[in-house]
Tab-separated table of C-alpha atoms and ligand atoms in Angstrom:
chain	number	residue	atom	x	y	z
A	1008	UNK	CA	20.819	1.834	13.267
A	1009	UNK	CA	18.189	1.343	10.267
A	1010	UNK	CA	17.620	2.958	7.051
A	1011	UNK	CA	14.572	2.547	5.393
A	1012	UNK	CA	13.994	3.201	1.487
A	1013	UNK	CA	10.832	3.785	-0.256
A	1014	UNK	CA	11.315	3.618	-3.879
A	1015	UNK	CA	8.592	5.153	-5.440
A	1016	UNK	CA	7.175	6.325	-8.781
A	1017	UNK	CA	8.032	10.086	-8.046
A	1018	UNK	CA	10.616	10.310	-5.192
A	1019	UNK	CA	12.783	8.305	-3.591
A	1020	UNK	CA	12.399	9.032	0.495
A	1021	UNK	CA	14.882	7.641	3.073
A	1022	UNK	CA	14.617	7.551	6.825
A	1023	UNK	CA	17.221	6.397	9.320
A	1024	UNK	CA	15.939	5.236	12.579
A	1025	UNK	CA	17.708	3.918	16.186
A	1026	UNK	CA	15.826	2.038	18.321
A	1027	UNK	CA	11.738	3.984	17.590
A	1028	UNK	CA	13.686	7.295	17.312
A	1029	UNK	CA	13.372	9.010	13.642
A	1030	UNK	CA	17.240	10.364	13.459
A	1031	UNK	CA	17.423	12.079	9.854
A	1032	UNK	CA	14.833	12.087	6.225
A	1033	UNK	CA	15.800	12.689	2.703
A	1034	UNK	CA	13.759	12.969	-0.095
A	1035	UNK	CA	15.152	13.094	-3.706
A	1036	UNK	CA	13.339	12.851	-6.818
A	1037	UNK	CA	13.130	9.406	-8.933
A	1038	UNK	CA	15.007	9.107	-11.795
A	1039	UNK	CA	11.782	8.516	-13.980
A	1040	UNK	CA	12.757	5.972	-16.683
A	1041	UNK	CA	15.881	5.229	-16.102
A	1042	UNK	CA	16.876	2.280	-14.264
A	1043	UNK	CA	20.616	2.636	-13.389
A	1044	UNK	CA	20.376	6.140	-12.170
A	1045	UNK	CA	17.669	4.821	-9.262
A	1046	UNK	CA	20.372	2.443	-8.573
A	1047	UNK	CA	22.949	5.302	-8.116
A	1048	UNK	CA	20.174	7.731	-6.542
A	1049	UNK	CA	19.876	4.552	-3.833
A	1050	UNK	CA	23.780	4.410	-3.672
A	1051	UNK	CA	24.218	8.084	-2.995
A	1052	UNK	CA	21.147	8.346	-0.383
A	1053	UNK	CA	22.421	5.604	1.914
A	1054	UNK	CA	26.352	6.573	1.244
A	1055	UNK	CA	25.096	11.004	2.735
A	1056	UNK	CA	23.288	9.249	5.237
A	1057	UNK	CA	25.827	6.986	6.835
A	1058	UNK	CA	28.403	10.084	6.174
A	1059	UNK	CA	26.233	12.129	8.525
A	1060	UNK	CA	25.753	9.112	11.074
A	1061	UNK	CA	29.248	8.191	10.852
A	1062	UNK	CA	28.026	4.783	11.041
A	1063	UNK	CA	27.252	1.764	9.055
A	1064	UNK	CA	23.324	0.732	8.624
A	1065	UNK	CA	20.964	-1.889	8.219
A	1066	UNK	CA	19.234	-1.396	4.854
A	1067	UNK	CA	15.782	-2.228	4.215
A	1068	UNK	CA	13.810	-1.295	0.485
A	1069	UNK	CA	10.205	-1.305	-0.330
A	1070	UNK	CA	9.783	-0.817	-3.952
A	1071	UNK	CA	6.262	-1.145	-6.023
A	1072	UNK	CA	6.031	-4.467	-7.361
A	1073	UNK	CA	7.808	-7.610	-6.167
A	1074	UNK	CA	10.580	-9.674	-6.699
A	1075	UNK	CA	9.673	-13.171	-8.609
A	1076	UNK	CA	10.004	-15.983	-7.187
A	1077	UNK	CA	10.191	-17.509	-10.548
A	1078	UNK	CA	13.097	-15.392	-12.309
A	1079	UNK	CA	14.380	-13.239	-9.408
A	1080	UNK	CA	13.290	-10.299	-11.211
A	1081	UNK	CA	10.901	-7.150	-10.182
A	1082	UNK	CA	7.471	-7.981	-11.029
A	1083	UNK	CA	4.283	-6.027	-11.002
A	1084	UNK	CA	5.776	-2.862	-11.141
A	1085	UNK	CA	3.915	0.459	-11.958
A	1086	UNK	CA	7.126	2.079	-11.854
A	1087	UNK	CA	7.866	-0.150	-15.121
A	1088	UNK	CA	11.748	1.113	-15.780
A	1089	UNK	CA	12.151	-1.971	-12.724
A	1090	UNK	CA	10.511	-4.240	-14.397
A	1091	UNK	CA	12.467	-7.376	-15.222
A	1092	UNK	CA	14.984	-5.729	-13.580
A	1093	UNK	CA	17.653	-7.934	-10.620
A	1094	UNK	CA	17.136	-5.285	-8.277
A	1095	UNK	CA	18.099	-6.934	-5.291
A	1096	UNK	CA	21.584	-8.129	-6.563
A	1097	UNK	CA	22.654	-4.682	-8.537
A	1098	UNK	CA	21.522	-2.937	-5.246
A	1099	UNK	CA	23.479	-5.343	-2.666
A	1100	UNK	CA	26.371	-4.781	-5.226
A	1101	UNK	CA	26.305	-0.728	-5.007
A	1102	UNK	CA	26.039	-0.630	-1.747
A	1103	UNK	CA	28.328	-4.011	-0.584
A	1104	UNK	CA	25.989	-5.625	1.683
A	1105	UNK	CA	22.899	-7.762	1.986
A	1106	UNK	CA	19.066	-5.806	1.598
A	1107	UNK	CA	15.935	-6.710	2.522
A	1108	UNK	CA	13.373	-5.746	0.171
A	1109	UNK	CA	9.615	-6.240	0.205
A	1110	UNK	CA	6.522	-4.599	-1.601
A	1111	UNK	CA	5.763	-1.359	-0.467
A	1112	UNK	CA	2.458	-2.047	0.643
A	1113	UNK	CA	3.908	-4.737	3.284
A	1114	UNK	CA	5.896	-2.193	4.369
A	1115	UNK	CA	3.023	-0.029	4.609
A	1116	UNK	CA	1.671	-2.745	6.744
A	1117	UNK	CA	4.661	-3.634	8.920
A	1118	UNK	CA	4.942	0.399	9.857
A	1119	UNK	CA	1.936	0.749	11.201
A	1120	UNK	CA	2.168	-3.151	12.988
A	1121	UNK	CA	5.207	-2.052	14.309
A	1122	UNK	CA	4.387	1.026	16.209
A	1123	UNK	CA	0.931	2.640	14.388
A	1124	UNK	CA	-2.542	2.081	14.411
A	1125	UNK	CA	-2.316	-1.531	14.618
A	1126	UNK	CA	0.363	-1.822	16.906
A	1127	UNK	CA	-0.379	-4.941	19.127
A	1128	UNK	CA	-2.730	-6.806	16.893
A	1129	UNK	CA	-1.364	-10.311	15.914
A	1130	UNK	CA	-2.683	-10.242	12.416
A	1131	UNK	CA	-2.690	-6.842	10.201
A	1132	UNK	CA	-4.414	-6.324	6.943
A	1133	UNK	CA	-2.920	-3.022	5.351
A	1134	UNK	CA	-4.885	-1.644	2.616
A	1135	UNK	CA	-3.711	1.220	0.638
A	1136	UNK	CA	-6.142	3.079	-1.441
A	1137	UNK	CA	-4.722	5.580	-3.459
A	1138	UNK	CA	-3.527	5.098	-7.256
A	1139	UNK	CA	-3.706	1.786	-7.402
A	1140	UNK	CA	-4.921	-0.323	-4.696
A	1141	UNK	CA	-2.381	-2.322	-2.576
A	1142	UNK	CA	-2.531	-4.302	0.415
A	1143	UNK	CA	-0.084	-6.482	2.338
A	1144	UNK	CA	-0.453	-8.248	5.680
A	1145	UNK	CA	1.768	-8.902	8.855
A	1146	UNK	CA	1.348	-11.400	11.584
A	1147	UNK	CA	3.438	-12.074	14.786
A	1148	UNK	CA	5.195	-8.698	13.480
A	1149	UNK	CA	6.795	-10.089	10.335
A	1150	UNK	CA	5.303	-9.503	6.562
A	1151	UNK	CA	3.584	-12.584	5.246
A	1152	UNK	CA	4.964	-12.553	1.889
A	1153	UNK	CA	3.123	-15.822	0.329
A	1154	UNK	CA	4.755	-18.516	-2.150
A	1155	UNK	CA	4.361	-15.742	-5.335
A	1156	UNK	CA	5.474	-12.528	-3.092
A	1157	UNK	CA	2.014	-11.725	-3.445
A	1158	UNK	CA	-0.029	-11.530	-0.530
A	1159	UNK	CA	-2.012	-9.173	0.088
A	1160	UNK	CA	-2.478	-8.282	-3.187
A	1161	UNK	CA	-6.410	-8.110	-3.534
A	1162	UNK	CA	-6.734	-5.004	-5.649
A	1163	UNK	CA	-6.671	-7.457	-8.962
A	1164	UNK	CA	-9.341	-10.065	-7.143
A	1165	UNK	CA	-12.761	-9.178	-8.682
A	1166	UNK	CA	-15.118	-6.703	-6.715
A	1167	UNK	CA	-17.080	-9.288	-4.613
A	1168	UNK	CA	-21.006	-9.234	-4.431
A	1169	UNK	CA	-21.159	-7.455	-7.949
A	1170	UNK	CA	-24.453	-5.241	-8.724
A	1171	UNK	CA	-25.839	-4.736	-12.192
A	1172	UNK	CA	-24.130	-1.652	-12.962
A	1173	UNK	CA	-20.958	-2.886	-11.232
A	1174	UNK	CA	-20.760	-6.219	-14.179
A	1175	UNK	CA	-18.407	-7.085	-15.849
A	1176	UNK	CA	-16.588	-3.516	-14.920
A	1177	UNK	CA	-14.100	-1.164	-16.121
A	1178	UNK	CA	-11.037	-2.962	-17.955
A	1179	UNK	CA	-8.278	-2.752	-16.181
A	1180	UNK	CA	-4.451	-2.613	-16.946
A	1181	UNK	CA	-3.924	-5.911	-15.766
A	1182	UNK	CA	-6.339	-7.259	-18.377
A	1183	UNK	CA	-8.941	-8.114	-16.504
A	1184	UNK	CA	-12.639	-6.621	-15.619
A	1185	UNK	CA	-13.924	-5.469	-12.598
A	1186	UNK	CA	-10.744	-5.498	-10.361
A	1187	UNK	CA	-10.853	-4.061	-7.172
A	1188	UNK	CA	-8.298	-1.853	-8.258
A	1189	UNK	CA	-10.966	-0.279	-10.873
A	1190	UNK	CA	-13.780	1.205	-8.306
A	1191	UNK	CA	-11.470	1.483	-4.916
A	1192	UNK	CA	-8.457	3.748	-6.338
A	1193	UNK	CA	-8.570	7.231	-6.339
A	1194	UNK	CA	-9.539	7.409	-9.817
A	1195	UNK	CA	-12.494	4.615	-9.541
A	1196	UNK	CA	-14.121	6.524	-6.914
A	1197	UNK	CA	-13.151	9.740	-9.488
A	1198	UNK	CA	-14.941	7.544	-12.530
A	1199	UNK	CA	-18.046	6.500	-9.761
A	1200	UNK	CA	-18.692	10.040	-9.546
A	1201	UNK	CA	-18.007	11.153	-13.043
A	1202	UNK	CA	-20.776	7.745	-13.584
A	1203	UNK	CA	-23.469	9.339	-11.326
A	1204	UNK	CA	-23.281	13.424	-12.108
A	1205	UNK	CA	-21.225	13.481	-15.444
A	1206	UNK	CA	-18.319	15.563	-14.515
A	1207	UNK	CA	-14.970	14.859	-13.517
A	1208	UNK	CA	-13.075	16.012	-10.272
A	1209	UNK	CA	-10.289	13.937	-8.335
A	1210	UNK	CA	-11.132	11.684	-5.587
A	1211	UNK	CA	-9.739	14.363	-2.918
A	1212	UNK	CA	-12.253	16.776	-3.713
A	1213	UNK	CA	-14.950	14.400	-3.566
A	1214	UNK	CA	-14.936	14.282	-0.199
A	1215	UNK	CA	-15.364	18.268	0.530
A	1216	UNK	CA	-17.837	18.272	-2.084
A	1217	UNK	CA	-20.087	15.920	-0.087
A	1218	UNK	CA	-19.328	17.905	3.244
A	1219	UNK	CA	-20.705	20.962	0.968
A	1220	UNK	CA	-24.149	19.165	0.646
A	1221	UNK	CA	-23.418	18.368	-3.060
A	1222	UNK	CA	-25.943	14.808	-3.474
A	1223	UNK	CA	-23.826	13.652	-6.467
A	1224	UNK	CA	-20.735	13.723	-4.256
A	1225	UNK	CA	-22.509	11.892	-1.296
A	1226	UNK	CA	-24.415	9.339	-3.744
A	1227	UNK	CA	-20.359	8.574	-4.840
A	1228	UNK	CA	-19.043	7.858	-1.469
A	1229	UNK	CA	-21.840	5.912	-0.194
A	1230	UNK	CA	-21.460	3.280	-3.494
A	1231	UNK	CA	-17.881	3.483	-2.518
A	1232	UNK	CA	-18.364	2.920	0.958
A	1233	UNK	CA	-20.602	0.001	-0.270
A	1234	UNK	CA	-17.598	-1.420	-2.636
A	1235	UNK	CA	-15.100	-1.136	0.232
A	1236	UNK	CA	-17.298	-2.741	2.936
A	1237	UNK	CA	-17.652	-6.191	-0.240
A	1238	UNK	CA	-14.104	-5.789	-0.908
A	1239	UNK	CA	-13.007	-5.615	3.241
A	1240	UNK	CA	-15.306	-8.517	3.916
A	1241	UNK	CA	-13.653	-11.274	1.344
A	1242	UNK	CA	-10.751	-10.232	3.302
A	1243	UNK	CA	-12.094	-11.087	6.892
A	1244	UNK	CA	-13.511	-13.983	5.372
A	1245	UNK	CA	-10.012	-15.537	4.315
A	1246	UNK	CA	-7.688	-14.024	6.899
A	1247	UNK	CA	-10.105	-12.765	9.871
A	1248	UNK	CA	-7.520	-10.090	10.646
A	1249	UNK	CA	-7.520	-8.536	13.866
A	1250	UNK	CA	-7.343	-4.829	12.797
A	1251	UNK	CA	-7.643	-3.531	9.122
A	1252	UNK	CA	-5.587	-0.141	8.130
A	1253	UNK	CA	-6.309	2.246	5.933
A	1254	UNK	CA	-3.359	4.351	3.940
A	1255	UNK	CA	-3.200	6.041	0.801
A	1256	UNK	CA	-5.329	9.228	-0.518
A	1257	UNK	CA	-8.026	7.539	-0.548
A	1258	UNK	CA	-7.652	6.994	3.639
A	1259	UNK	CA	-8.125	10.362	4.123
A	1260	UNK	CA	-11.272	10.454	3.498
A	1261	UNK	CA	-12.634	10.460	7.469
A	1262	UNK	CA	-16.391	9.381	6.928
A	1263	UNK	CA	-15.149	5.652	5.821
A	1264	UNK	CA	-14.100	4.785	8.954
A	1265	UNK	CA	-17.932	5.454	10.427
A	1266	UNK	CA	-19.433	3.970	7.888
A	1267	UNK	CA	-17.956	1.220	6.354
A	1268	UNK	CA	-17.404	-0.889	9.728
A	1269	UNK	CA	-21.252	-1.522	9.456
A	1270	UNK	CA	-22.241	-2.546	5.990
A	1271	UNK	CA	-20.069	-6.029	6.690
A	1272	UNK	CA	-22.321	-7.511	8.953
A	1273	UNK	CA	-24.218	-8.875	5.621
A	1274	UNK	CA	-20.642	-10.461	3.805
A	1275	UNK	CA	-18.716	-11.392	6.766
A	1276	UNK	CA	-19.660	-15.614	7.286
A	1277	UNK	CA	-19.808	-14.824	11.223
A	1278	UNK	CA	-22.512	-14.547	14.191
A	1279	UNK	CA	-20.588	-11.017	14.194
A	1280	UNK	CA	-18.123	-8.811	12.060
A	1281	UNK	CA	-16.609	-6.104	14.509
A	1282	UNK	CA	-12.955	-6.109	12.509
A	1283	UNK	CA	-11.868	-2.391	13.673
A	1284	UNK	CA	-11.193	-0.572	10.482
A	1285	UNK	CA	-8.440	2.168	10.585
A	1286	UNK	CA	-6.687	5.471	9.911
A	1287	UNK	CA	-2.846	4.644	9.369
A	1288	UNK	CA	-0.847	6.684	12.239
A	1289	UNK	CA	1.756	7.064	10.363
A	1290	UNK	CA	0.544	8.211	6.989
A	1291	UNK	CA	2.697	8.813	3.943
A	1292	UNK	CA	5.814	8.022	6.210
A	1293	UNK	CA	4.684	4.166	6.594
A	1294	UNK	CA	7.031	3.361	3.996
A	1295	UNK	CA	10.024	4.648	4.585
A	1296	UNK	CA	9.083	3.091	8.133
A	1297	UNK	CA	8.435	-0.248	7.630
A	1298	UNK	CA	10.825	-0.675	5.365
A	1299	UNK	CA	13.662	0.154	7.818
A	1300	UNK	CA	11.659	-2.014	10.224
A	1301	UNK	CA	12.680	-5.173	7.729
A	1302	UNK	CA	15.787	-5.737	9.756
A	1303	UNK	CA	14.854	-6.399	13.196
B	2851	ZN	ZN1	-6.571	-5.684	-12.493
């Protein structure tokens, strides 16, 4: 049997699986800040669970952020009480056995490789769009994690095919301009539409708001639809994957998945650009998911 961890900003979530069968879920809340109580939250989690199972698990983490390659220490974190932290080693120690962890987005990925919307494709591209902008990819079923631990990671490229009022784009907390990140999050799409009919709502509403009739929210998703379609297309261009999945809050947003497939036709370096472009099956519970799905 397989437990899966998803370590996230705001909650912790476990899953143990057996075989494709979901068996039992916790949730707890992350111990914000504080990096040695999310090692004993982690402890405690797998320790109820295998008291329930009365048996002894695989354990499989995906956390935000990666581990270096360089110092062995979480990177890239947005939950930053991990950063520089050896995560890995003080979690093998708690819980007396060897982990595999990956970024939560290649989990994201692997999930819905595994058994979701993308199940049977040979090479996955896994975007999630949602507070930041993630991505991870999985081929043969196993996450490509890349020399750095970082691919997949196209929400810090620049937005390709800029437009005038798209140069040199918002800063972003990586330092940069004009990351992906900046227009395809939640809150770019929120600061597209705040750009176009100067008020602010959150990407979620956007969406209803544009089913209403309201132009301001429909001029906003069709520059976002625009943005992803660029974004998407560098992709095919480097990887040519055979499905593309959509997860995050962002994902939910139905009218994307009719629309963007046909704006790539101009950005795609092909005779055709058909790259099916989906709805994770899965959802929020790709995490949790994949990650258990690290141990074969
Ligand atoms: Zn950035």
């Amino acid at each position: 049997m397989r437990i899966g961890i998803d370590l996230g900003g705001t909650k912790i979530e476990a899953i143990a699986i057996d075989g494709a069968t979901e068996l039992l879920r916790r949730r707890v809340s992350a111990p914000r800040g504080d990096y040695a109580a999310t090692i004993t939250a982690v402890r405690d989690l797998v320790a109820s669970i295998e008291r329930e199972l009365g048996a002894t698990c695989t354990v499989g983490i995906g956390i935000p952020g990666a581990l270096s390659t360089l110092t062995g220490l979480v990177k890239n974190a947005n939950s930053t009480w991990l950063i520089g932290q050896a995560l890995d080693r003080d979690l093998e120690r708690a819980l007396g056995r060897p982990l595999r962890i990956t970024n939560d987005a290649n989990c994201f990925a692997l999930s819905e490789a595994t058994d979701g919307a993308a199940q049977g494709a040979r090479t996955v591209f896994g975007a999630i769009l949602g507070t930041g902008t993630g991505g991870g990819i999985v081929v043969d079923g196993r996450v490509l994690e890349g020399r750095h631990r970082i691919a997949g990671e196209w929400g810090h490229n620049p937005l390709p095919w800029p437009q005038d009022g798209e140069r040199p784009g918002p800063a972003c907390y990586c330092g940069r301009m004009g990351c992906i990140e900046t227009f395809l999050s939640g809150p770019g799409l929120s600061a597209t539409y705040t750009a176009i009919t100067g008020r602010h709502t959150e990407a979620a509403e956007i969406a209803t708001l544009a089913d209403a009739g309201e132009p301001g929210a429909n001029d906003a998703l069709a520059v976002y639809e625009t943005q992803l379609a660029r974004a998407l297309a560098s992709i095919i261009n480097v990887l040519d994957p055979d499905v593309i999945v959509l997860g995050g809050g962002v994902s939910n947003i139905s009218r994307l998945y009719a629309r963007v497939p046909p704006l790539l036709k101009p950005f795609v370096f092909s005779d055709s650009a058909d790259t099916p472009i989906v709805a994770a099956h899965h959802g929020d519970s790709s995490g949790v998911r994949g990650a258990a799905w690290l141990w074969p």
